[in-house]
PDB file of C-alpha atoms in Angstrom:
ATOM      1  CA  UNK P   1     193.209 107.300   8.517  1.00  0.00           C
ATOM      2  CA  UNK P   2     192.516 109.095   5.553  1.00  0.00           C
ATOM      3  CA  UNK P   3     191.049 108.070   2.397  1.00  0.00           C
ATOM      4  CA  UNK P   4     192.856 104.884   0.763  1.00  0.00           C
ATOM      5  CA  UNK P   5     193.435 106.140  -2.805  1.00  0.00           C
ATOM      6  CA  UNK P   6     193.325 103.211  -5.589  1.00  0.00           C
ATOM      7  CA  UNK P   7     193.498 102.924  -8.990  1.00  0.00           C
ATOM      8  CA  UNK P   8     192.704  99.909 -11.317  1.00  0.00           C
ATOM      9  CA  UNK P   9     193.963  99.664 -14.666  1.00  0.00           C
ATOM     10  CA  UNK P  10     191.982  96.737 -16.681  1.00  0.00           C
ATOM     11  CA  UNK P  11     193.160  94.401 -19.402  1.00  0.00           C
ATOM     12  CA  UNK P  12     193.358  93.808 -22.789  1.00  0.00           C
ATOM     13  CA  UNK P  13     189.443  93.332 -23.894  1.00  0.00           C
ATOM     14  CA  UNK P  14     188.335  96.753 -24.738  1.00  0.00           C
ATOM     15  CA  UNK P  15     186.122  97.786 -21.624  1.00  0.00           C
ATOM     16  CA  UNK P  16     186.133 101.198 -22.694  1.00  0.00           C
ATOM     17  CA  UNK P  17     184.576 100.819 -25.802  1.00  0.00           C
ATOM     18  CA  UNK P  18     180.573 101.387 -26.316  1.00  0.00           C
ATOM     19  CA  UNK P  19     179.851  98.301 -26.601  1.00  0.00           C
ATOM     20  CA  UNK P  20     181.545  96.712 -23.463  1.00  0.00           C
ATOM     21  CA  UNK P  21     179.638  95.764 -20.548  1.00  0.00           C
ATOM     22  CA  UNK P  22     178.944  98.553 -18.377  1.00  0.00           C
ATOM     23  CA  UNK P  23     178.911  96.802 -14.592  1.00  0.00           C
ATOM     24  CA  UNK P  24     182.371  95.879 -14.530  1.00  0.00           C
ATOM     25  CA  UNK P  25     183.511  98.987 -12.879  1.00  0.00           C
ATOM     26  CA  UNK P  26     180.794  98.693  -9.897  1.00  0.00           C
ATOM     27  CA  UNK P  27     181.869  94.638  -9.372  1.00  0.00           C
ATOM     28  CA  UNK P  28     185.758  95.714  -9.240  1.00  0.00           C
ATOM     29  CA  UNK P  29     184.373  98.926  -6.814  1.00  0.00           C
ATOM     30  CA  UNK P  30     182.708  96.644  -4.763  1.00  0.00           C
ATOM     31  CA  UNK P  31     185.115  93.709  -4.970  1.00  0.00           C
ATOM     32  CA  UNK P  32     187.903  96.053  -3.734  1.00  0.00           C
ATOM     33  CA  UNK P  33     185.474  98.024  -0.704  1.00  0.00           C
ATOM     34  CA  UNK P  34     184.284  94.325   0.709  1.00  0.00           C
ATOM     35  CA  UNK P  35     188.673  94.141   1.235  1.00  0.00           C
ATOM     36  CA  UNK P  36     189.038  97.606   1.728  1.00  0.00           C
ATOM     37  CA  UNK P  37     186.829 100.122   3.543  1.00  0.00           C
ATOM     38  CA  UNK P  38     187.141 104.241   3.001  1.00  0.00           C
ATOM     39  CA  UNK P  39     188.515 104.211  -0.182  1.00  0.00           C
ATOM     40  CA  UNK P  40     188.834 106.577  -3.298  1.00  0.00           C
ATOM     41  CA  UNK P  41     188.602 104.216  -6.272  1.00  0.00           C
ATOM     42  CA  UNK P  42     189.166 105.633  -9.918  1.00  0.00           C
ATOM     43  CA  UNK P  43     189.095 103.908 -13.682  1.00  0.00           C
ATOM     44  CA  UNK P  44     191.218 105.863 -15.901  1.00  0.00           C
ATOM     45  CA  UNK P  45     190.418 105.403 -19.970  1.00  0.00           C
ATOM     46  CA  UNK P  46     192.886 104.340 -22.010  1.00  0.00           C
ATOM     47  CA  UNK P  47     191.721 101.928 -24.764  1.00  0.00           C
ATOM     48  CA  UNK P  48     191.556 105.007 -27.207  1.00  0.00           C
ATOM     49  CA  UNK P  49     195.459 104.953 -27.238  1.00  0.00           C
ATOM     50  CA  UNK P  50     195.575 101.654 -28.828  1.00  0.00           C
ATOM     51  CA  UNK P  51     192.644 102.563 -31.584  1.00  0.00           C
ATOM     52  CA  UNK P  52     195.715 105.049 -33.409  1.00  0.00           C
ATOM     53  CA  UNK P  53     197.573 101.890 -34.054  1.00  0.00           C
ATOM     54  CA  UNK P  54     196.547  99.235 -36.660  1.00  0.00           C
ATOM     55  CA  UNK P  55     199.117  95.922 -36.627  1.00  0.00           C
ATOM     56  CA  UNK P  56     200.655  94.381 -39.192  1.00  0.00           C
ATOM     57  CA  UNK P  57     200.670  90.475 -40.541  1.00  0.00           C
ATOM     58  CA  UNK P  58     204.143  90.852 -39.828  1.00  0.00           C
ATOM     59  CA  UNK P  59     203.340  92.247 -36.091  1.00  0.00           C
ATOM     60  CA  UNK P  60     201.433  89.535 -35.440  1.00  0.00           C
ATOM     61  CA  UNK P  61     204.272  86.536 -37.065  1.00  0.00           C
ATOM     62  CA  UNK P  62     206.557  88.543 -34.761  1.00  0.00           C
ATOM     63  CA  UNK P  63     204.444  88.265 -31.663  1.00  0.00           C
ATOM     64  CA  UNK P  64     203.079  84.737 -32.495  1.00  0.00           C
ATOM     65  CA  UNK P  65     206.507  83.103 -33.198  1.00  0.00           C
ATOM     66  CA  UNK P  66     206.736  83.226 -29.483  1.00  0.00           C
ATOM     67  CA  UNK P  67     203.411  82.455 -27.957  1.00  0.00           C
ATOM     68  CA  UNK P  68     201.009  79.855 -28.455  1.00  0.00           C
ATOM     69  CA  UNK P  69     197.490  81.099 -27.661  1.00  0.00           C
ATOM     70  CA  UNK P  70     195.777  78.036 -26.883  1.00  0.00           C
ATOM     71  CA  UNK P  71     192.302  77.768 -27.070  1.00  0.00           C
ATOM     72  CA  UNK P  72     191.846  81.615 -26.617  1.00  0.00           C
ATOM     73  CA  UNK P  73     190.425  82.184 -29.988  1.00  0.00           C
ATOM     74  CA  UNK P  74     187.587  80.971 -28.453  1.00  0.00           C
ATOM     75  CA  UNK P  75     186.838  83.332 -26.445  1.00  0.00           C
ATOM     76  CA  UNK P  76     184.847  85.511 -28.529  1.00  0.00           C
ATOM     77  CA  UNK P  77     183.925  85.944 -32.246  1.00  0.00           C
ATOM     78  CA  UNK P  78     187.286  86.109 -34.567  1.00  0.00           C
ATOM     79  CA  UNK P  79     187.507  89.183 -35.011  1.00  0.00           C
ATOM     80  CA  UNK P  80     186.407  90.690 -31.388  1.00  0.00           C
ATOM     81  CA  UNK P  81     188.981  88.508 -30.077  1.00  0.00           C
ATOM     82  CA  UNK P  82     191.467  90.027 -32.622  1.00  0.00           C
ATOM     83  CA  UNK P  83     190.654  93.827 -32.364  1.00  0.00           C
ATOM     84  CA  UNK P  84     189.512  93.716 -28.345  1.00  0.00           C
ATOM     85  CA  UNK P  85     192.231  90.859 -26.878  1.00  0.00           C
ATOM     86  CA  UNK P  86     195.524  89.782 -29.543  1.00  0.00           C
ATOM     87  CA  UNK P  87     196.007  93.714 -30.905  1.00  0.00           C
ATOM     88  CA  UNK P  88     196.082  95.212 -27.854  1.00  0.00           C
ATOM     89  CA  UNK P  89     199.093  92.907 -26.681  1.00  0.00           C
ATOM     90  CA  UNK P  90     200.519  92.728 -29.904  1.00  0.00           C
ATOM     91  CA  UNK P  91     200.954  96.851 -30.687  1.00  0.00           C
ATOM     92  CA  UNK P  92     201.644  97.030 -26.731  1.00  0.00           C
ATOM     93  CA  UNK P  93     205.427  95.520 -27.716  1.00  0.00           C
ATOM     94  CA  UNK P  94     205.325  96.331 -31.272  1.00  0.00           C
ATOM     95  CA  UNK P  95     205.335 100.037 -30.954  1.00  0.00           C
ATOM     96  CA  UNK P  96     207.390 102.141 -29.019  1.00  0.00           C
ATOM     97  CA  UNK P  97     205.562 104.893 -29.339  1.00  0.00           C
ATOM     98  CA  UNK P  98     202.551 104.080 -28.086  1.00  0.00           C
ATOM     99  CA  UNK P  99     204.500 102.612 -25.110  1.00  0.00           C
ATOM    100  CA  UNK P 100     205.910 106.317 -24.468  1.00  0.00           C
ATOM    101  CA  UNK P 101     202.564 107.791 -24.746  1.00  0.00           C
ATOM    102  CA  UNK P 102     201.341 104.509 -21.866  1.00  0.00           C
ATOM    103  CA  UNK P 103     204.422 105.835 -19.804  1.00  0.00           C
ATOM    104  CA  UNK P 104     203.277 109.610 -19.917  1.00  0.00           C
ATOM    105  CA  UNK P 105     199.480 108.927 -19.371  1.00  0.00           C
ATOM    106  CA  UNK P 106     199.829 106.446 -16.468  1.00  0.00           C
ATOM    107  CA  UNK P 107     202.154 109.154 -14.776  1.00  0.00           C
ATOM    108  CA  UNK P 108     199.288 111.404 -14.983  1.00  0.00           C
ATOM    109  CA  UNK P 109     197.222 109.578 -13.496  1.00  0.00           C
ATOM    110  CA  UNK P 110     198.612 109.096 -10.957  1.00  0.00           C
ATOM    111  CA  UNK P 111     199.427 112.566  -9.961  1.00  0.00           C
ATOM    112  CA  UNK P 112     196.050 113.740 -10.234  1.00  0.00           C
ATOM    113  CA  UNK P 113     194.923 110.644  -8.389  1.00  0.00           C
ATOM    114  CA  UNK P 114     197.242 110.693  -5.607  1.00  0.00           C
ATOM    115  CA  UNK P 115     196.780 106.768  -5.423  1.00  0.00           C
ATOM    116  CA  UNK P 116     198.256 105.060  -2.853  1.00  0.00           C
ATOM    117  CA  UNK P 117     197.357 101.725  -4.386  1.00  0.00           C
ATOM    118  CA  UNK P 118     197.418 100.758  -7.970  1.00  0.00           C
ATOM    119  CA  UNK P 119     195.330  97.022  -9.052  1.00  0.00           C
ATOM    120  CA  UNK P 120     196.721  96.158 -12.194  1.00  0.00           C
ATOM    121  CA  UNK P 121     195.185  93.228 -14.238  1.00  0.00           C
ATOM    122  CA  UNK P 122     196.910  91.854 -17.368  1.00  0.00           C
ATOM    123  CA  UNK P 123     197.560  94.298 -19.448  1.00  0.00           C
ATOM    124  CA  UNK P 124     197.750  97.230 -16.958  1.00  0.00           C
ATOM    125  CA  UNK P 125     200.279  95.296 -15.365  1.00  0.00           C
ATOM    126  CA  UNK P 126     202.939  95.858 -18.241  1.00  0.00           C
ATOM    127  CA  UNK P 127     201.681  99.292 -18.808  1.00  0.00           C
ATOM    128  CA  UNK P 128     202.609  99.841 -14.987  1.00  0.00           C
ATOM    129  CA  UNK P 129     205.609  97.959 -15.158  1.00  0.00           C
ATOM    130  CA  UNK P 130     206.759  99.559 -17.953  1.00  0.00           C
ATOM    131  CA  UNK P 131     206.506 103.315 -16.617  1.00  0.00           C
ATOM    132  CA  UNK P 132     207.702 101.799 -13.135  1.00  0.00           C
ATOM    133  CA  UNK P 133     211.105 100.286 -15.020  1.00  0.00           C
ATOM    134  CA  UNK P 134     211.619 103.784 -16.857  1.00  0.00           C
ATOM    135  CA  UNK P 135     211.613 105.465 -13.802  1.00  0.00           C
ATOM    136  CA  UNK P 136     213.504 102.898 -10.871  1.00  0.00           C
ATOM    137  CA  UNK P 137     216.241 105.085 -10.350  1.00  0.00           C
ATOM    138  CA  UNK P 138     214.196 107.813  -8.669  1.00  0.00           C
ATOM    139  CA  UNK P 139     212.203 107.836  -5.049  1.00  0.00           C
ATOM    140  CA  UNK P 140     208.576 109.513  -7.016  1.00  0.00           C
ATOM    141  CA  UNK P 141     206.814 105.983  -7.277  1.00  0.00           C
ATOM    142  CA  UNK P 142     208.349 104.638  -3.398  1.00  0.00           C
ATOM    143  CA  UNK P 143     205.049 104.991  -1.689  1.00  0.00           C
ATOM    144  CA  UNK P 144     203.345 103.149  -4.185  1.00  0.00           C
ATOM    145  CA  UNK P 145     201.768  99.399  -3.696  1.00  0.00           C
ATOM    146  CA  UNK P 146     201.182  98.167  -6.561  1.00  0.00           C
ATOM    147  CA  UNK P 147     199.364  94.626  -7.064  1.00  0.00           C
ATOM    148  CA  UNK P 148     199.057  93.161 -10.215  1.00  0.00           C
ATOM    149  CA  UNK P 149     196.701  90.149 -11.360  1.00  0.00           C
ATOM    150  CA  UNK P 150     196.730  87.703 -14.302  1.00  0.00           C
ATOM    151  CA  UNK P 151     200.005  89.439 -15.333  1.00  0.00           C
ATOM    152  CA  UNK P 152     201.773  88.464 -18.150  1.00  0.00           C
ATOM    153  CA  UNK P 153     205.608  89.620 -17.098  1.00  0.00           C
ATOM    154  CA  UNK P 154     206.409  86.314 -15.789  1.00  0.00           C
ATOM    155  CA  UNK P 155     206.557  84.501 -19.324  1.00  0.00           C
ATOM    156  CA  UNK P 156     209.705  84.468 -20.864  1.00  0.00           C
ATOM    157  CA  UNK P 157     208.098  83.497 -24.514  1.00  0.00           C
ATOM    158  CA  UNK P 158     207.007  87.701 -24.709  1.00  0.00           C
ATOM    159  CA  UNK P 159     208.667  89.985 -27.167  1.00  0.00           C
ATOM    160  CA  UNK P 160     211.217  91.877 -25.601  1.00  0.00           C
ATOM    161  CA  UNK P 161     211.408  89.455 -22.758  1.00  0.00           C
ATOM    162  CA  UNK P 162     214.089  90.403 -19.830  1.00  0.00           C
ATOM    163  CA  UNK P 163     214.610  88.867 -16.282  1.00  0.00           C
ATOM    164  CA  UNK P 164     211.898  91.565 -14.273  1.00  0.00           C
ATOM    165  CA  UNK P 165     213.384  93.372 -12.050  1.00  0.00           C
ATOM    166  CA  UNK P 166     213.188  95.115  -8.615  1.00  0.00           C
ATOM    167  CA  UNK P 167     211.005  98.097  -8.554  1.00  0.00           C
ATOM    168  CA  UNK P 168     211.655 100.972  -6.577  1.00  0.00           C
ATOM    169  CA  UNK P 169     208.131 100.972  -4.773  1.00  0.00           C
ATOM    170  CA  UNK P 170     206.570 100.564  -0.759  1.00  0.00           C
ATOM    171  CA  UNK P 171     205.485  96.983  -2.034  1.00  0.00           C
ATOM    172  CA  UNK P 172     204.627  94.846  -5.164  1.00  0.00           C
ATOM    173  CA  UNK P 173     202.336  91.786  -5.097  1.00  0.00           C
ATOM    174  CA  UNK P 174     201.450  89.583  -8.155  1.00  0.00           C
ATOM    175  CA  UNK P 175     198.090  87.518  -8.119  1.00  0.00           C
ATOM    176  CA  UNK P 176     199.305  84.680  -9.817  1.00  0.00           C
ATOM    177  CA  UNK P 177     196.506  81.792 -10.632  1.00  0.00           C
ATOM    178  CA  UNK P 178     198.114  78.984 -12.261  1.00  0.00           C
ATOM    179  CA  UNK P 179     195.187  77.822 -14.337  1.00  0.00           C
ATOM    180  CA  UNK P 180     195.256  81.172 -15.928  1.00  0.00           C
ATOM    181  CA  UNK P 181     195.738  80.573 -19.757  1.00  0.00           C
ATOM    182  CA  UNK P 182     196.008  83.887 -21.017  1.00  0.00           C
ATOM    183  CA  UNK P 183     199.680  83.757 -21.184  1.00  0.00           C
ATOM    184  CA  UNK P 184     199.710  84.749 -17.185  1.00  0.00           C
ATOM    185  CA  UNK P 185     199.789  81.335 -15.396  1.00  0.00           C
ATOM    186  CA  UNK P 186     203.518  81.879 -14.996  1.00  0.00           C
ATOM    187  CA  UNK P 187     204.680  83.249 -11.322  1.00  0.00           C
ATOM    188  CA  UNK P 188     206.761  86.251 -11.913  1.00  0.00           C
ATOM    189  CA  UNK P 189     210.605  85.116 -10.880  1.00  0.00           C
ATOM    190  CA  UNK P 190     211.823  87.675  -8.780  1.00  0.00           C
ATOM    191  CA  UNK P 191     213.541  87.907  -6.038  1.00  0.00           C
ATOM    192  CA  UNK P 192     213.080  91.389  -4.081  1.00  0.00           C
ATOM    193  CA  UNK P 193     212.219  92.299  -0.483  1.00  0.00           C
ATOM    194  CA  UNK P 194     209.134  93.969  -1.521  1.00  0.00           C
ATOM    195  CA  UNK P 195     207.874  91.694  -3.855  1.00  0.00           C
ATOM    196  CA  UNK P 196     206.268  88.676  -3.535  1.00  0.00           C
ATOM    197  CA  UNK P 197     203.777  86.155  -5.396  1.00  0.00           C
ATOM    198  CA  UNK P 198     200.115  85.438  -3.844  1.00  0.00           C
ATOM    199  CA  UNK P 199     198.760  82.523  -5.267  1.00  0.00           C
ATOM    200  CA  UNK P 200     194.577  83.241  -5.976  1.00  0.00           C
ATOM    201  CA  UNK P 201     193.844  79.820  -7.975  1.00  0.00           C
ATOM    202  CA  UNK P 202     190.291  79.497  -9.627  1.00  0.00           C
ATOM    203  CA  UNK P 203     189.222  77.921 -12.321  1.00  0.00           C
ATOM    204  CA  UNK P 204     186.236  80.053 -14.801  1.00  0.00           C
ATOM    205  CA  UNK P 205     185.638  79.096 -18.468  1.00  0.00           C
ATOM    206  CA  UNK P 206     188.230  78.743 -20.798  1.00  0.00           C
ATOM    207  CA  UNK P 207     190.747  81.215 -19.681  1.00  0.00           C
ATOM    208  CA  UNK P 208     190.598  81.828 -16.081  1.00  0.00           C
ATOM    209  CA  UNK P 209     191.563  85.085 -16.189  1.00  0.00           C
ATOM    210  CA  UNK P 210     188.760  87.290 -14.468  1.00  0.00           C
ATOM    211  CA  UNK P 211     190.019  90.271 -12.599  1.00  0.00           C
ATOM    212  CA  UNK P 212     187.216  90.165 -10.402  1.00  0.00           C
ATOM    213  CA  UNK P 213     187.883  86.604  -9.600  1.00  0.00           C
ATOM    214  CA  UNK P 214     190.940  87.437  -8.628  1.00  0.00           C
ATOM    215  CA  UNK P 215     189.974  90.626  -6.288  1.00  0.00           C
ATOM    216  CA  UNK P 216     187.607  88.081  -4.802  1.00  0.00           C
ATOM    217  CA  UNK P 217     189.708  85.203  -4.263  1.00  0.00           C
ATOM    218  CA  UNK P 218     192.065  86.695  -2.556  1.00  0.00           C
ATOM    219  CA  UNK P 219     194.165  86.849   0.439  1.00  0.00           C
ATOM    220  CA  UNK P 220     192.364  89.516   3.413  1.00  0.00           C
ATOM    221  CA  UNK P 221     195.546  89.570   4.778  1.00  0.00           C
ATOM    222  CA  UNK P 222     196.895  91.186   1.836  1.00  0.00           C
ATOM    223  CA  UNK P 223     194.468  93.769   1.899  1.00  0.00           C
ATOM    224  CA  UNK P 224     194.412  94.209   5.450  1.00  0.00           C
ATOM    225  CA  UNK P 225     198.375  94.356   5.331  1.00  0.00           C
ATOM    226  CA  UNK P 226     198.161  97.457   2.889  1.00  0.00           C
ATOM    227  CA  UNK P 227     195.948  99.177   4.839  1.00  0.00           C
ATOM    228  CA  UNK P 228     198.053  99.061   8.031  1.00  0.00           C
ATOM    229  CA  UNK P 229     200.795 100.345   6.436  1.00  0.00           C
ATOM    230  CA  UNK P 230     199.252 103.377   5.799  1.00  0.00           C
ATOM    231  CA  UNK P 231     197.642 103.807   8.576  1.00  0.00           C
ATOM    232  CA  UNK P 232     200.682 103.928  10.126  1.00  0.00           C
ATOM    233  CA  UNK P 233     202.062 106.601   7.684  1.00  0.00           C
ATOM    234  CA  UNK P 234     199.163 108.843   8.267  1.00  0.00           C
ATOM    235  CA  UNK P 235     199.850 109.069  11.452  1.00  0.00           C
TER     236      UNK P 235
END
């Protein structure tokens, strides 16, 4: 077959900034190539979007009326956590704008990508979702399997919240881990013929959350599913 073409959208946590570890992109590579062999894999940048955007107090009373962040705070300093993890999510729902630009820059990338496969972890999975949901009536996305990971569209306590719905794609499957305590531990409730929820449970520090964890720990079949059905479309 030809080249499998994938493309992995990270989370909230600023991994394109300077100061972010550097290695992540080689562990998700190789993560994804031990379940996948003859693969294009690409890392699109899009933390910069979010940088134009500075909440409010009354963003985050919105936002945190809803949710109750556990122990995340923990996670790193304050205000890391604040600038790197909580604003991303926060002007993610808040601002409508920046969720058009999301919608227009995701499309892109996947036209000049070509990807056959999308890996989606936390926040990438509502970026995805979102430009997925915008354009459902259409056939452009229908060859499209998209898995998404530590994915916080199955908790109803979100701003904006509505029942998820079917998307018009070859396949969806959510890695759901149900220690996961960044508000993803949830299975998304859905009930489509290409959908369905893979349980990957581990347990890693406070949150659970690791998208490499949950490349690792999952499912071959999964993998070895997606690649048989394009196989049998290159054929």
């Amino acid at each position: 077959m030809n080249k499998l073409n994938v493309l992995c959208l990270h989370g909230i946590g600023g991994k394109d900034n300077p100061g972010s570890r550097k290695d992540w992109k080689q562990e998700w590579k190789a993560a994804i190539e031990r379940k996948v062999t003859n693969t294009n894999i690409s890392f699109p940048v899009f933390d910069h979007y979010f940088e134009k955007q500075e909440a409010t107090i009354t963003d985050y009373w919105k936002f945190l009326k809803n949710v109750f962040l556990y122990e995340s705070n923990r996670m790193k300093g304050v205000e890391s956590f604040k600038d790197d993890y909580l604003d991303m999510v926060v002007e993610f729902f808040r601002y409508p704008e920046l969720r058009m630009n999301l919608r227009e820059f995701l499309k892109k990338e996947i036209q000049n990508t070509g990807c056959h496969v999308i890996y989606a972890h936390s926040l990438g999975s509502l970026i995805c979702y979102d430009l997925f949901l915008s354009e459902n009536n259409g056939q452009i996305y229908k060859d499209i399997t998209l898995i998404t990971a530590g994915s916080q569209l199955g908790v109803q306590r979100l701003p904006d919240f509505i029942p998820v719905q079917k998307l018009n794609l070859k396949r969806w499957y959510n890695f759901n881990n149900p220690y996961d305590r960044v508000f993803a531990g949830s299975m998304i409730r859905l009930n489509a013929d290409n959908f369905s929820n893979e349980r990957v449970a581990f347990r890693e520090g406070l949150a659970s959350h690791n998208a490499l964890q949950y490349i690792e720990k999952s499912d071959q079949k999964i993998w070895t599913d997606i690649i048989n059905s394009y196989e049998k479309a290159f054929l």
